[in-house]
Amino acid sequence: MSEPALEARGLHKSFGALKVTDDVALRLNAGARTALIGPNGAGKTTLVGLFSGTIRPDAGRIALQGRDITRDALASRVKQGLVRTFQVSSLFVNLTVLENIFLAVSESASASRDLWRPAGRRLDLIARAEGIMERLRLADIRHRRVSEVPYGAQRLLEIAIALALEPKVLLLDEPAAGIPADEVGVLLDAVASLPPEIAILMIEHDMHVVRRFATEVYVLVHGRVLTVGPPAEVMASPEVHEVYLGTSGQSRFAGGARDA
């Protein structure tokens, strides 16, 4: 059996007397489409910070494709293929969409230090950037400055930049947050078009997004994993229903995804 793309065992993290991660175990196989949900204050952002390297655990182990990365720095994890959209969301707003993606492609190819070679001569890198734009449906705005494009397109650009870094595991931190309801379908279609071998963990509050994206859901409450399972099974759990969703939340989930 192959190693999981990402695996955590026995993770603990406290800030003073506040325990925010309590013996968490999580496993993502290659190609996983997993959602991480839970009420406000459940510790979701801290957990993703532990995975990405912005926060160090007090105890426990994190492995990427079988290699222990628990003490690896953030930049090292990115180089090894663990990418979080939050890490790459500082877009260069005065550059074009294409230029932003080209810079990320160049970094991934270790060409960003080749300052004396005109970008126009790196046809291989330009072609890769163009391919990513086509996949994420950004080709029509390739020459527009980021400051001029809608917020939904900027969120797609964040994912495009993450894809340019050649992730094996992609951590999406509420990618639909702030996007108008009629544009969420475009984002989800773009996420669905990502290479199937990438393992994706998405933090998300919108149950319509979870239902459409995920094949597996982890529920985090008070820093502990409450339950894990397929979306329909998790959303039918009385315990989940009580601590997180409530009657209206469960009915929204059962009612299907929002119209795109």
mmCIF file of C-alpha atoms in Angstrom:
data_model
loop_
_atom_site.group_PDB
_atom_site.id
_atom_site.type_symbol
_atom_site.label_atom_id
_atom_site.label_comp_id
_atom_site.label_asym_id
_atom_site.label_seq_id
_atom_site.Cartn_x
_atom_site.Cartn_y
_atom_site.Cartn_z
ATOM 1 C CA MET A 1 0.000 0.000 0.000
ATOM 2 C CA SER A 2 1.376 3.426 -0.937
ATOM 3 C CA GLU A 3 2.039 6.068 1.673
ATOM 4 C CA PRO A 4 -0.722 8.641 2.235
ATOM 5 C CA ALA A 5 -0.170 12.026 0.663
ATOM 6 C CA LEU A 6 -0.519 13.681 4.089
ATOM 7 C CA GLU A 7 -0.823 12.070 7.491
ATOM 8 C CA ALA A 8 -0.988 13.520 10.991
ATOM 9 C CA ARG A 9 -0.887 11.547 14.213
ATOM 10 C CA GLY A 10 -1.319 12.681 17.786
ATOM 11 C CA LEU A 11 -1.141 16.404 17.066
ATOM 12 C CA HIS A 12 -1.331 18.693 20.083
ATOM 13 C CA LYS A 13 -1.109 22.462 20.303
ATOM 14 C CA SER A 14 -1.856 24.818 23.190
ATOM 15 C CA PHE A 15 -1.570 28.551 23.564
ATOM 16 C CA GLY A 16 -1.023 29.016 27.269
ATOM 17 C CA ALA A 17 -3.848 27.227 29.064
ATOM 18 C CA LEU A 18 -5.974 27.046 25.907
ATOM 19 C CA LYS A 19 -5.759 23.678 24.151
ATOM 20 C CA VAL A 20 -6.616 24.255 20.480
ATOM 21 C CA THR A 21 -5.440 20.966 18.949
ATOM 22 C CA ASP A 22 -6.079 17.848 20.998
ATOM 23 C CA ASP A 23 -4.721 14.508 19.761
ATOM 24 C CA VAL A 24 -5.743 15.056 16.136
ATOM 25 C CA ALA A 25 -5.205 12.329 13.557
ATOM 26 C CA LEU A 26 -5.899 12.906 9.858
ATOM 27 C CA ARG A 27 -5.046 11.027 6.685
ATOM 28 C CA LEU A 28 -5.284 12.167 3.064
ATOM 29 C CA ASN A 29 -4.573 9.718 0.286
ATOM 30 C CA ALA A 30 -3.479 10.856 -3.159
ATOM 31 C CA GLY A 31 -6.462 12.353 -4.942
ATOM 32 C CA ALA A 32 -8.438 12.959 -1.741
ATOM 33 C CA ARG A 33 -11.200 15.541 -1.800
ATOM 34 C CA THR A 34 -11.659 16.187 1.906
ATOM 35 C CA ALA A 35 -13.445 18.966 3.766
ATOM 36 C CA LEU A 36 -12.608 20.146 7.273
ATOM 37 C CA ILE A 37 -15.614 21.672 9.027
ATOM 38 C CA GLY A 38 -16.486 22.756 12.539
ATOM 39 C CA PRO A 39 -17.929 25.647 14.520
ATOM 40 C CA ASN A 40 -16.063 28.902 15.051
ATOM 41 C CA GLY A 41 -13.231 28.368 17.498
ATOM 42 C CA ALA A 42 -12.973 24.639 16.731
ATOM 43 C CA GLY A 43 -9.281 24.973 15.819
ATOM 44 C CA LYS A 44 -9.503 24.529 12.051
ATOM 45 C CA THR A 45 -7.166 27.386 11.146
ATOM 46 C CA THR A 46 -4.643 26.278 13.764
ATOM 47 C CA LEU A 47 -4.701 22.740 12.402
ATOM 48 C CA VAL A 48 -4.055 23.916 8.860
ATOM 49 C CA GLY A 49 -1.279 26.126 10.233
ATOM 50 C CA LEU A 50 0.286 23.034 11.786
ATOM 51 C CA PHE A 51 0.113 21.235 8.448
ATOM 52 C CA SER A 52 1.540 24.131 6.441
ATOM 53 C CA GLY A 53 4.324 24.996 8.882
ATOM 54 C CA THR A 54 3.204 28.425 10.095
ATOM 55 C CA ILE A 55 2.627 26.902 13.559
ATOM 56 C CA ARG A 56 4.749 24.285 15.336
ATOM 57 C CA PRO A 57 3.000 21.469 17.237
ATOM 58 C CA ASP A 58 3.686 20.755 20.893
ATOM 59 C CA ALA A 59 3.528 17.039 20.145
ATOM 60 C CA GLY A 60 2.676 14.684 17.320
ATOM 61 C CA ARG A 61 3.912 13.857 13.833
ATOM 62 C CA ILE A 62 3.127 15.142 10.332
ATOM 63 C CA ALA A 63 4.255 13.180 7.282
ATOM 64 C CA LEU A 64 4.156 14.094 3.588
ATOM 65 C CA GLN A 65 4.215 10.982 1.400
ATOM 66 C CA GLY A 66 5.783 9.090 4.285
ATOM 67 C CA ARG A 67 8.487 11.645 5.064
ATOM 68 C CA ASP A 68 8.427 13.280 8.493
ATOM 69 C CA ILE A 69 8.031 17.043 7.984
ATOM 70 C CA THR A 70 6.966 17.924 11.542
ATOM 71 C CA ARG A 71 9.932 20.243 12.073
ATOM 72 C CA ASP A 72 10.391 21.385 8.482
ATOM 73 C CA ALA A 73 10.057 25.091 7.736
ATOM 74 C CA LEU A 74 7.198 26.451 5.666
ATOM 75 C CA ALA A 75 9.356 27.050 2.571
ATOM 76 C CA SER A 76 10.692 23.501 2.725
ATOM 77 C CA ARG A 77 7.180 22.084 2.862
ATOM 78 C CA VAL A 78 6.162 24.113 -0.187
ATOM 79 C CA LYS A 79 9.186 22.813 -2.107
ATOM 80 C CA GLN A 80 8.180 19.266 -1.169
ATOM 81 C CA GLY A 81 4.661 19.812 -2.472
ATOM 82 C CA LEU A 82 2.552 20.975 0.500
ATOM 83 C CA VAL A 83 0.916 24.254 -0.513
ATOM 84 C CA ARG A 84 -1.689 26.408 1.224
ATOM 85 C CA THR A 85 -3.561 29.083 -0.665
ATOM 86 C CA PHE A 86 -3.203 31.438 2.280
ATOM 87 C CA GLN A 87 0.555 31.295 1.816
ATOM 88 C CA VAL A 88 0.341 32.520 -1.765
ATOM 89 C CA SER A 89 -2.569 34.941 -1.525
ATOM 90 C CA SER A 90 -0.452 38.118 -1.539
ATOM 91 C CA LEU A 91 -1.077 38.883 -5.170
ATOM 92 C CA PHE A 92 0.925 41.468 -7.074
ATOM 93 C CA VAL A 93 -2.008 43.747 -7.805
ATOM 94 C CA ASN A 94 -0.123 45.984 -10.242
ATOM 95 C CA LEU A 95 0.947 43.036 -12.384
ATOM 96 C CA THR A 96 -1.268 41.148 -14.797
ATOM 97 C CA VAL A 97 -2.851 37.789 -14.156
ATOM 98 C CA LEU A 98 -0.334 36.175 -16.516
ATOM 99 C CA GLU A 99 2.617 37.863 -14.834
ATOM 100 C CA ASN A 100 1.513 36.656 -11.405
ATOM 101 C CA ILE A 101 1.264 33.064 -12.575
ATOM 102 C CA PHE A 102 4.516 33.312 -14.542
ATOM 103 C CA LEU A 103 6.378 34.367 -11.390
ATOM 104 C CA ALA A 104 5.040 31.346 -9.508
ATOM 105 C CA VAL A 105 5.924 29.008 -12.389
ATOM 106 C CA SER A 106 9.417 30.496 -12.474
ATOM 107 C CA GLU A 107 9.833 29.965 -8.729
ATOM 108 C CA SER A 108 8.726 26.356 -9.037
ATOM 109 C CA ALA A 109 11.204 25.830 -11.893
ATOM 110 C CA SER A 110 13.986 27.533 -9.883
ATOM 111 C CA ALA A 111 14.201 30.125 -12.643
ATOM 112 C CA SER A 112 13.213 33.131 -10.543
ATOM 113 C CA ARG A 113 16.865 33.969 -9.850
ATOM 114 C CA ASP A 114 17.708 34.112 -13.536
ATOM 115 C CA LEU A 115 17.240 37.878 -13.569
ATOM 116 C CA TRP A 116 19.249 38.558 -16.691
ATOM 117 C CA ARG A 117 17.249 36.324 -19.007
ATOM 118 C CA PRO A 118 14.194 38.059 -20.521
ATOM 119 C CA ALA A 119 10.934 36.417 -19.505
ATOM 120 C CA GLY A 120 9.834 36.354 -23.134
ATOM 121 C CA ARG A 121 12.559 33.848 -23.926
ATOM 122 C CA ARG A 122 11.279 31.353 -21.374
ATOM 123 C CA LEU A 123 8.701 29.956 -23.754
ATOM 124 C CA ASP A 124 8.438 26.756 -21.716
ATOM 125 C CA LEU A 125 7.469 28.667 -18.598
ATOM 126 C CA ILE A 126 5.068 30.929 -20.483
ATOM 127 C CA ALA A 127 3.389 27.849 -22.002
ATOM 128 C CA ARG A 128 2.970 26.319 -18.542
ATOM 129 C CA ALA A 129 1.499 29.549 -17.197
ATOM 130 C CA GLU A 130 -0.900 29.673 -20.147
ATOM 131 C CA GLY A 131 -1.949 26.086 -19.491
ATOM 132 C CA ILE A 132 -2.723 26.852 -15.853
ATOM 133 C CA MET A 133 -4.786 29.879 -16.877
ATOM 134 C CA GLU A 134 -6.799 27.751 -19.282
ATOM 135 C CA ARG A 135 -7.448 25.143 -16.592
ATOM 136 C CA LEU A 136 -8.574 27.783 -14.059
ATOM 137 C CA ARG A 137 -10.613 29.734 -16.655
ATOM 138 C CA LEU A 138 -8.462 32.851 -16.405
ATOM 139 C CA ALA A 139 -7.246 33.014 -19.999
ATOM 140 C CA ASP A 140 -9.714 35.721 -21.018
ATOM 141 C CA ILE A 141 -8.289 38.126 -18.417
ATOM 142 C CA ARG A 142 -4.627 37.149 -18.752
ATOM 143 C CA HIS A 143 -3.490 40.699 -19.622
ATOM 144 C CA ARG A 144 -5.576 42.551 -17.039
ATOM 145 C CA ARG A 145 -4.008 43.883 -13.872
ATOM 146 C CA VAL A 146 -5.045 41.994 -10.770
ATOM 147 C CA SER A 147 -6.346 45.224 -9.239
ATOM 148 C CA GLU A 148 -8.891 45.417 -12.077
ATOM 149 C CA VAL A 149 -10.359 41.914 -11.886
ATOM 150 C CA PRO A 150 -13.317 40.825 -9.700
ATOM 151 C CA TYR A 151 -12.703 39.265 -6.305
ATOM 152 C CA GLY A 152 -13.890 35.865 -7.478
ATOM 153 C CA ALA A 153 -11.259 35.893 -10.225
ATOM 154 C CA GLN A 154 -8.633 36.848 -7.660
ATOM 155 C CA ARG A 155 -9.527 33.767 -5.613
ATOM 156 C CA LEU A 156 -9.148 31.666 -8.751
ATOM 157 C CA LEU A 157 -5.776 33.310 -9.312
ATOM 158 C CA GLU A 158 -4.683 32.286 -5.803
ATOM 159 C CA ILE A 159 -5.487 28.669 -6.690
ATOM 160 C CA ALA A 160 -3.698 29.066 -10.039
ATOM 161 C CA ILE A 161 -0.562 30.269 -8.258
ATOM 162 C CA ALA A 162 -0.779 27.359 -5.835
ATOM 163 C CA LEU A 163 -1.095 24.979 -8.797
ATOM 164 C CA ALA A 164 1.984 26.569 -10.369
ATOM 165 C CA LEU A 165 3.963 25.453 -7.306
ATOM 166 C CA GLU A 166 3.224 21.817 -8.279
ATOM 167 C CA PRO A 167 1.479 20.672 -5.098
ATOM 168 C CA LYS A 168 1.056 17.092 -4.024
ATOM 169 C CA VAL A 169 -1.218 18.311 -1.231
ATOM 170 C CA LEU A 170 -3.264 21.515 -1.538
ATOM 171 C CA LEU A 171 -4.803 23.209 1.498
ATOM 172 C CA LEU A 172 -7.677 25.504 0.522
ATOM 173 C CA ASP A 173 -8.689 27.908 3.279
ATOM 174 C CA GLU A 174 -12.336 28.889 2.634
ATOM 175 C CA PRO A 175 -11.854 29.523 -1.094
ATOM 176 C CA ALA A 176 -15.488 30.570 -1.564
ATOM 177 C CA ALA A 177 -15.426 33.179 1.214
ATOM 178 C CA GLY A 178 -16.518 36.590 -0.026
ATOM 179 C CA ILE A 179 -17.463 35.387 -3.491
ATOM 180 C CA PRO A 180 -20.978 36.277 -4.722
ATOM 181 C CA ALA A 181 -23.321 33.288 -4.688
ATOM 182 C CA ASP A 182 -23.695 33.286 -8.465
ATOM 183 C CA GLU A 183 -19.903 32.940 -8.901
ATOM 184 C CA VAL A 184 -19.289 30.070 -6.470
ATOM 185 C CA GLY A 185 -20.153 27.493 -9.108
ATOM 186 C CA VAL A 186 -17.367 28.810 -11.344
ATOM 187 C CA LEU A 187 -14.846 28.382 -8.530
ATOM 188 C CA LEU A 188 -16.048 24.857 -7.759
ATOM 189 C CA ASP A 189 -15.863 23.902 -11.423
ATOM 190 C CA ALA A 190 -12.267 25.161 -11.442
ATOM 191 C CA VAL A 191 -11.418 23.166 -8.316
ATOM 192 C CA ALA A 192 -12.994 20.085 -9.892
ATOM 193 C CA SER A 193 -10.688 20.535 -12.898
ATOM 194 C CA LEU A 194 -7.507 20.312 -10.813
ATOM 195 C CA PRO A 195 -5.279 17.284 -11.465
ATOM 196 C CA PRO A 196 -6.967 14.258 -9.885
ATOM 197 C CA GLU A 197 -3.782 13.023 -8.201
ATOM 198 C CA ILE A 198 -3.532 16.112 -5.958
ATOM 199 C CA ALA A 199 -4.880 15.585 -2.433
ATOM 200 C CA ILE A 200 -7.031 18.565 -1.429
ATOM 201 C CA LEU A 201 -8.100 19.558 2.074
ATOM 202 C CA MET A 202 -10.635 22.391 2.126
ATOM 203 C CA ILE A 203 -11.728 24.372 5.171
ATOM 204 C CA GLU A 204 -15.257 25.472 4.437
ATOM 205 C CA HIS A 205 -18.342 26.733 6.269
ATOM 206 C CA ASP A 206 -20.772 26.644 3.358
ATOM 207 C CA MET A 207 -22.445 23.244 3.370
ATOM 208 C CA HIS A 208 -23.455 23.552 -0.282
ATOM 209 C CA VAL A 209 -19.783 23.882 -1.169
ATOM 210 C CA VAL A 210 -18.869 20.936 1.076
ATOM 211 C CA ARG A 211 -21.548 18.744 -0.442
ATOM 212 C CA ARG A 212 -20.433 19.460 -3.985
ATOM 213 C CA PHE A 213 -16.680 19.228 -3.337
ATOM 214 C CA ALA A 214 -16.004 16.559 -0.743
ATOM 215 C CA THR A 215 -16.073 12.791 -0.703
ATOM 216 C CA GLU A 216 -14.906 12.782 2.925
ATOM 217 C CA VAL A 217 -15.545 15.180 5.806
ATOM 218 C CA TYR A 218 -13.678 15.686 9.082
ATOM 219 C CA VAL A 219 -15.594 17.475 11.835
ATOM 220 C CA LEU A 220 -13.454 19.340 14.351
ATOM 221 C CA VAL A 221 -14.923 20.464 17.689
ATOM 222 C CA HIS A 222 -12.913 21.955 20.569
ATOM 223 C CA GLY A 223 -9.696 20.919 18.860
ATOM 224 C CA ARG A 224 -10.652 17.246 18.548
ATOM 225 C CA VAL A 225 -11.913 15.214 15.609
ATOM 226 C CA LEU A 226 -15.547 14.476 16.401
ATOM 227 C CA THR A 227 -16.242 12.242 13.419
ATOM 228 C CA VAL A 228 -15.058 11.384 9.902
ATOM 229 C CA GLY A 229 -17.037 10.019 6.994
ATOM 230 C CA PRO A 230 -18.841 10.653 3.702
ATOM 231 C CA PRO A 231 -20.702 13.983 3.597
ATOM 232 C CA ALA A 232 -24.210 12.524 3.751
ATOM 233 C CA GLU A 233 -23.292 10.281 6.673
ATOM 234 C CA VAL A 234 -21.607 13.084 8.603
ATOM 235 C CA MET A 235 -24.471 15.503 8.004
ATOM 236 C CA ALA A 236 -26.972 12.896 9.200
ATOM 237 C CA SER A 237 -25.124 12.437 12.500
ATOM 238 C CA PRO A 238 -27.232 13.716 15.432
ATOM 239 C CA GLU A 239 -24.022 14.701 17.221
ATOM 240 C CA VAL A 240 -22.823 16.808 14.319
ATOM 241 C CA HIS A 241 -26.307 18.183 13.923
ATOM 242 C CA GLU A 242 -26.299 19.297 17.551
ATOM 243 C CA VAL A 243 -22.834 20.811 17.882
ATOM 244 C CA TYR A 244 -22.381 22.430 14.499
ATOM 245 C CA LEU A 245 -25.090 22.563 11.903
ATOM 246 C CA GLY A 246 -28.463 22.932 13.574
ATOM 247 C CA THR A 247 -31.727 22.218 11.836
ATOM 248 C CA SER A 248 -31.341 24.876 9.153
ATOM 249 C CA GLY A 249 -27.779 23.843 8.355
ATOM 250 C CA GLN A 250 -28.696 20.202 7.882
ATOM 251 C CA SER A 251 -31.626 21.063 5.651
ATOM 252 C CA ARG A 252 -29.432 23.360 3.537
ATOM 253 C CA PHE A 253 -26.924 20.555 3.083
ATOM 254 C CA ALA A 254 -29.598 18.064 2.142
ATOM 255 C CA GLY A 255 -31.108 20.513 -0.315
ATOM 256 C CA GLY A 256 -28.218 20.439 -2.776
ATOM 257 C CA ALA A 257 -25.635 22.861 -4.038
ATOM 258 C CA ARG A 258 -26.281 26.455 -4.930
ATOM 259 C CA ASP A 259 -27.009 27.233 -8.499
ATOM 260 C CA ALA A 260 -23.940 28.408 -10.336
#
